[in-house]
Phi, psi and omega in degrees: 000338175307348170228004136313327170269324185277332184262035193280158198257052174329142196297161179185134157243149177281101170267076165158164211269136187095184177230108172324160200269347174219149183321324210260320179293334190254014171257009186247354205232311230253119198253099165283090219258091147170177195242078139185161174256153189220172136311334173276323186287309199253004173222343188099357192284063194230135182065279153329314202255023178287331195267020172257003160301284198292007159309301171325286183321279193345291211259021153282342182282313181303302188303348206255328151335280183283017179265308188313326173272284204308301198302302185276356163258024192237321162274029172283296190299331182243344172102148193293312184301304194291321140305007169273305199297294152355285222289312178314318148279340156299315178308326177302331197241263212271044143273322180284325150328298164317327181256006166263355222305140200261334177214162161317328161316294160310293182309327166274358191272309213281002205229280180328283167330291217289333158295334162295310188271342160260338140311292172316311180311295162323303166316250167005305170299331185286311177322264216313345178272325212282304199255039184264277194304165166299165186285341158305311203282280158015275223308326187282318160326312171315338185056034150093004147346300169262344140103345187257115162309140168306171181282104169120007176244154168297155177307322257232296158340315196267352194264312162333297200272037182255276172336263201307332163308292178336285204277003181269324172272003161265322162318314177291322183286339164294333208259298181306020240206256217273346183292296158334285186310334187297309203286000190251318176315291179316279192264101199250017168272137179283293185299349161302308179323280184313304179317291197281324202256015188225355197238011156281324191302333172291260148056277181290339183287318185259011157314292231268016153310308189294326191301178154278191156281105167328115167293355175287324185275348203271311157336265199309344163249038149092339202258069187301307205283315184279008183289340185294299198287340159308268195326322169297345164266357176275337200280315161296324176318284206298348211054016168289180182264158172292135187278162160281032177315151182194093225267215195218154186287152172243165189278316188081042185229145188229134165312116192245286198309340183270309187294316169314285153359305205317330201250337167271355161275026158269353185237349169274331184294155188265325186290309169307302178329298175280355159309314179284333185276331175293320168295313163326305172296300160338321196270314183284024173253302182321321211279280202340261200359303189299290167338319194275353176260319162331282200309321208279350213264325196269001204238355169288147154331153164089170177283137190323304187282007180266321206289305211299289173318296190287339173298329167279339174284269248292332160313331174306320166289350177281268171051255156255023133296309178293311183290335180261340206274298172340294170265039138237166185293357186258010138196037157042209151281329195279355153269337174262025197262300195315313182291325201270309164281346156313286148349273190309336199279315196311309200259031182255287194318312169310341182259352148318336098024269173325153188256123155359296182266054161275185178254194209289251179348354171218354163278177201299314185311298198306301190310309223282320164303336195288311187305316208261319145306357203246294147344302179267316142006290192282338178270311173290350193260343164274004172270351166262329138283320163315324190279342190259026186252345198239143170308141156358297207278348179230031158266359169292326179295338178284334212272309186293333191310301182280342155320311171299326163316311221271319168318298180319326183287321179284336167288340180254327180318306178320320172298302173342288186341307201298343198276355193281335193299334151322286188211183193229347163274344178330307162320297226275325197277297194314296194300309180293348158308303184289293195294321168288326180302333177306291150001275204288317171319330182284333169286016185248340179274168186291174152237139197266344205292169215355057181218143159311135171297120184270140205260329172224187175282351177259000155302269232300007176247340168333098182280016155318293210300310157328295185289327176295327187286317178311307169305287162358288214273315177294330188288317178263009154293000000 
């Protein structure tokens, strides 16, 4: 969200006709009519130099790609902590780096990093809260990962309470949205802005000293004695008495040959293929979109810091929209997935229509919210569907696959905004196409809701498996 605000494009004339020739000449002619500062008020970045705004954008979305491939087989390997720590203090340095950053070169090299390192991290972090908790807990923290309820609960309960974990830690992203938009009103210096919204991480940095080590991974390499004593400190954490633990020796050796493998039985199985390629669009239309109505928030009518804010509230209600419409049969996931994007596209396409200068409730803006509510609705329900579309044994590889789409959708989302210099409806016709074609593409996929999770790639060819999902499906009609 950090460069909507530094990189908002404030009005401004030029006294005199044309555009001077060097940088130095167009900073003595260039008039800025507004009470705040950006990179563009300060480097100049307007007509020729308009797109290194969304440059910017661009390769923090390119980092979060290559944080997202490094960071986890670099904490398979290194351990869940030092790396968390690592990516977490770098991020911490070139945030900081952005708001002293001296030219653009810098600031944008410096957006990139903070994207590697703050992707990778975020990853991560998300492992090490997973393989914190018991395996009950696990299954719901997983966001459904494993795609099974613990034993002896209902399915329907677990999925619930998926959801709602879910939408609680999306929820702080929404809310930090709008929290963000208060702190860009209050401090209207860019580099003050950047400074102060980058110094919780020192904070959280020296929090984050206290956890432990995943007692999973330190199992798994084998290192049984401190994985004991982690537990033993979680256990006192929790307020139990000290346990008599004792764990059974591990080899510390990990199936290398199943996982390498894994992305290339997603393209020989034929039932997988196409899935993953429909899902791979689907996940990269939800980032596009979304990222691309985010981003679009600093580029609407009306004032910057409300739209920026509300772009961030209108996510709340999606929420426990996606929790109630999922679990019932008359729409499962694959009909309220197809309505949500649908939805979002119709009311991206409807605010071209609308006259620019309406007020909020009745301009382009209220649909463009609307569009974005619809969007993150649809985004949360696809992380719970893609896992319950590919078998156990290949959903971490379908999930990264598709992860990797969904970046790509976040790197051209920056650009979109830029395009109202065409028409100011262009934006809204790009995002609403890419969401009904998405939409519609979704009615091609299966529906999971009360049918079995296939454990391998030979259930889904299975007719066991086949007659059990038909039984399933009559039972809960």
């Amino acid at each position: 969200m950090l460069i909507v605000l530094v990189g908002a494009v404030p009005k401004y004339h030029i006294d005199q006709e044309g555009i001077p020739a060097s940088r130095a000449e167009l900073a003595k002619h260039i008039h800025f009519a507004s009470n705040f500062t950006s990179i563009v008020t300060e480097w100049y970045l307007i007509d020729q130099e308009t797109y290194k705004v969304s440059l910017a954008s661009s390769l923090f979305f390119a980092g979060l790609l290559i944080g997202n491939i490094t960071f986890g087989p670099l904490s398979d390997k290194l351990g869940r902590k030092p790396v968390y720590i690592s990516g977490l203090f770098f991020d911490v340095i070139f945030g900081y780096v952005t708001a002293l950053a001296p030219n653009y070169d810098v600031f944008a090299v410096s957006r990139f990093f903070v994207g590697i390192v703050n992707g990778g991290m975020a990853l991560v972090s998300f492992v090490l809260t997973q393989e914190y908790v018991g395996k009950s807990f696990w299954s719901f923290t997983a966001s459904s990962l494993q795609g099974q309820p613990p034993d002896g609960q209902d399915k329907t309960g677990h999925f619930l309470l998926l959801v709602a974990l879910g939408s609680l830690t999306n929820l702080t992203f929404a809310v930090g949205i709008a929290v963000y938009a208060l702190l860009g009103y209050c401090i209207r210096e860019w580099r003050y802005l950047a400074f102060v919204s980058n110094t919780p991480g020192v904070f959280f940095l020296l929090l984050s000293f206290m956890l432990p080590e995943s007692p999973r991974w330190l199992y798994a390499q084998g290192k049984t004695a401190e994985a004991e004593y982690v537990l033993q400190y979680i256990a006192l954490g929790n307020g139990k008495e000290r346990l008599n633990l004792k764990l059974k020796p591990s080899a510390g050796t990990l199936r290398k040959a199943e996982s390498s493998s894994g992305i290339l039985n997603l393209v020989q199985q034929p039932v997988l293929r196409w899935r993953t390629i429909l899902l791979m669009y689907i996940w990269y239309v939800c980032s596009f979109v979304y990222y691309g109505l985010t981003l679009n928030a600093g580029e609407l009518r009306g004032n910057l810091y409300l739209n920026v804010a509300l772009s961030g509230l209108v996510e709340v209600p999606a929420f426990p929209l996606c929790m109630f419409f999922i679990e019932k049969s008359w729409s499962g996931r694959r009909k309220t997935m197809t309505c949500f994007l649908t939805f979002a596209g119709l009311a991206c396409v409807f605010s071209m229509f609308l006259p620019t200068n309406a007020g909020l409730l009745l301009g382009p803006t209220m649909l463009a919210l609307c569009g974005k509510m619809m969007v993150s609705a649809a985004f949360n329900i696809l992380y719970i569907y893609t896992s319950e579309l590919y078998p156990t044994v290949l959903r971490n590889a379908g999930l990264g696959v598709c992860s990797m789409s969904c970046r790509f959708g976040g790197i051209l989302a920056p650009f979109v905004p830029s395009m109202k210099s065409l028409s100011p409806s262009v934006p809204f016709v790009v995002f609403g196409i890419t969401g009904l074609s998405a939409g519609f593409l979704t009615l091609l996929l299966p529906e999971t809701l009360n049918k079995p999770i296939a454990e391998s790639t030979e259930d889904l060819q299975s007719p066991r498996y086949q007659v059990l999902k038909n039984e399933e499906a009559e039972q809960s009609s």
